[in-house]
Amino acid sequence: MTSRDGFSWTPQEGLKPGVPSLGVIQPPTNITSTAKYDLIVVGAGYCGLTATRDATLAGLNVLLLEARDRIGGRSWSSNIGGYPFEMGGTWVHWHQPHVWREISRYGLSTALESSFDFSRGVNHFRLNSATSSTTRSHDDEDKLLASGLEKFVNVDGAHGRNIMPQPHDIFHNEQSRVFDSMSAQDRLDQIANDLTPDERTTVEAFVLLCSGGTLSNMSFLEFLHWWALCGFTYQGCLDMLITYKFRQGQSSFARHFFQEASKTGRLSYSFSTPLASIENSSTGVSVTTRAGATFTASRIICTVPLNVLGTIRFDPPLAKGKQEAIGIGHVNQCVKVHAEIKNKDMRSWSGITHPHNKLVYAIGDGTTPSGNTHIVCFGAAQNHIQAEEDIEQTINAVEALAPEMRDIQRLVFHNWAKDEFAKGAWFFSPPRLLADHLDDMRARHGNVLFANSDWAVGWRSFIDGAIEEGTRAAAEVVSELLNEPGVARPNL
């Protein structure tokens, strides 16, 4: 099935909206009744899918409402010619506890493959800076990035270990709060004399890859949080952030959650169903869709991302702190472009082109069934590109990454910045948002619970964080509806 989301381009067919995906669900709805539900889950990303599955397995009757025509939210894959192109969140690792629990649950531990293959081909890293272009080994690439990043994070003489001893509670040490007042630019200014020109270029490119924002609008603390979760090393970042992915794509993983919930017989769902409003009362909640349909339940788990929450009307209005957080939003406007090129030797290539190119960071990420090399490329907000609006500019940006980057056979991408149900890619906070509003973002609103990777305490903004949040919210609802005296119990 083909989703409305995403774009593809080939020299033969030009630009086409919509790409095929295993995440598209048919039929698009199975609703047969307007009866009151125990729980309404808004959003079918990993957070909503986890909450839906856990609640249905516990015996609750659940209605899942999703604005898109597919599951996965900001983590989904296309499937073009039998090859998965990851449109959003991609990489997983066994050090992400919630993800690995689910991978083990569904027997998928052997379903992963590495993005990297340095066994053949050019087998080098290319650095295009403002002043030079050099080619070096991947070992030298790692040494360069490790050296620069260690200087960047070494705020305590221990590469961040002392100020963030417990990454799942970033303010366990109050000294960490000061770093949420700093941007990446502030930190780079502090250590400007300690970095070589090449270290500066690669550090900037790496942190922009992580944030999808600008050096000035991204929180330095949030990068320290990523660093801590990755074991306080560059190798840990490489292993956990950009190495292991599902051989059949993220959407193949997400389908397991949806199918398990469906098999309980307690799941009703409707896709292509964006919400207009959520009304909260002492006896329950009701939602009204943009099309005018109304559904009621005892509880709602709202998994809508921070940057989109402001498009839904809440009655009564949300608390001041949550409204302030929504008004600030997160900064990630990352561009992710997949390029399929004829040069087979580029499978072992990686490169940084910064600060003068629209695409900053790229790696050889696979081999398509036709034998072509798949390159995945990233651009950040400070060099933003609207790929579908200027495909020639996008082609030029891909070709500028390396002299060998020619004979582009296909481009595939999703414009997260203009996606009305995302308004940005994965969460990355601006300065002060976490220190001032993390608790506000996590707070419930009467019978409405808010769950999203945007405010997870662990792998925030990752698939793992989404599963963490869905698990938390479902457990809270199940406990209330099944165990608390005075609360109506569902029919089991």
PDB file of C-alpha atoms in Angstrom, residues 5 11 21 28 41 47 54 64 94 99 152 158 166 291 295 304 310 332 353 391 414-415 421 450 457 467 474 478 487:
ATOM      1  CA  ASP A   5       3.517  10.749   3.137  1.00  0.00           C
ATOM      2  CA  PRO A  11      15.267  10.742 -13.653  1.00  0.00           C
ATOM      3  CA  SER A  21       5.001   1.452   3.127  1.00  0.00           C
ATOM      4  CA  PRO A  28      -8.398   2.318   7.328  1.00  0.00           C
ATOM      5  CA  VAL A  41      -5.241   6.639  22.325  1.00  0.00           C
ATOM      6  CA  CYS A  47       4.244   5.503  21.951  1.00  0.00           C
ATOM      7  CA  ASP A  54      -0.584  -2.901  26.667  1.00  0.00           C
ATOM      8  CA  LEU A  64      -6.862   4.281  18.446  1.00  0.00           C
ATOM      9  CA  TRP A  94      20.545  -3.396  22.857  1.00  0.00           C
ATOM     10  CA  VAL A  99      13.431  -1.185  22.433  1.00  0.00           C
ATOM     11  CA  PHE A 152      33.235  19.568  23.656  1.00  0.00           C
ATOM     12  CA  ALA A 158      35.323  13.462  33.362  1.00  0.00           C
ATOM     13  CA  GLN A 166      22.260   9.229  36.129  1.00  0.00           C
ATOM     14  CA  ALA A 291     -14.622  15.778  10.351  1.00  0.00           C
ATOM     15  CA  PHE A 295     -15.955   9.681  20.692  1.00  0.00           C
ATOM     16  CA  VAL A 304       0.719  14.147  19.880  1.00  0.00           C
ATOM     17  CA  GLY A 310      -1.103  23.609  19.979  1.00  0.00           C
ATOM     18  CA  ASN A 332      14.679  19.997  15.118  1.00  0.00           C
ATOM     19  CA  THR A 353      30.492  18.745   4.168  1.00  0.00           C
ATOM     20  CA  ILE A 391      14.866  18.974  -6.588  1.00  0.00           C
ATOM     21  CA  HIS A 414       9.923  13.089   3.845  1.00  0.00           C
ATOM     22  CA  ASN A 415       9.651  16.792   4.636  1.00  0.00           C
ATOM     23  CA  PHE A 421       1.400  16.224  12.209  1.00  0.00           C
ATOM     24  CA  PHE A 450       0.273  12.950  27.768  1.00  0.00           C
ATOM     25  CA  VAL A 457      13.218  10.706  30.836  1.00  0.00           C
ATOM     26  CA  ILE A 467       8.043   2.924  24.051  1.00  0.00           C
ATOM     27  CA  ALA A 474      -0.775   2.524  29.770  1.00  0.00           C
ATOM     28  CA  VAL A 478      -4.801   0.233  33.522  1.00  0.00           C
ATOM     29  CA  VAL A 487     -13.900   3.576  39.096  1.00  0.00           C
TER      30      VAL A 487
END
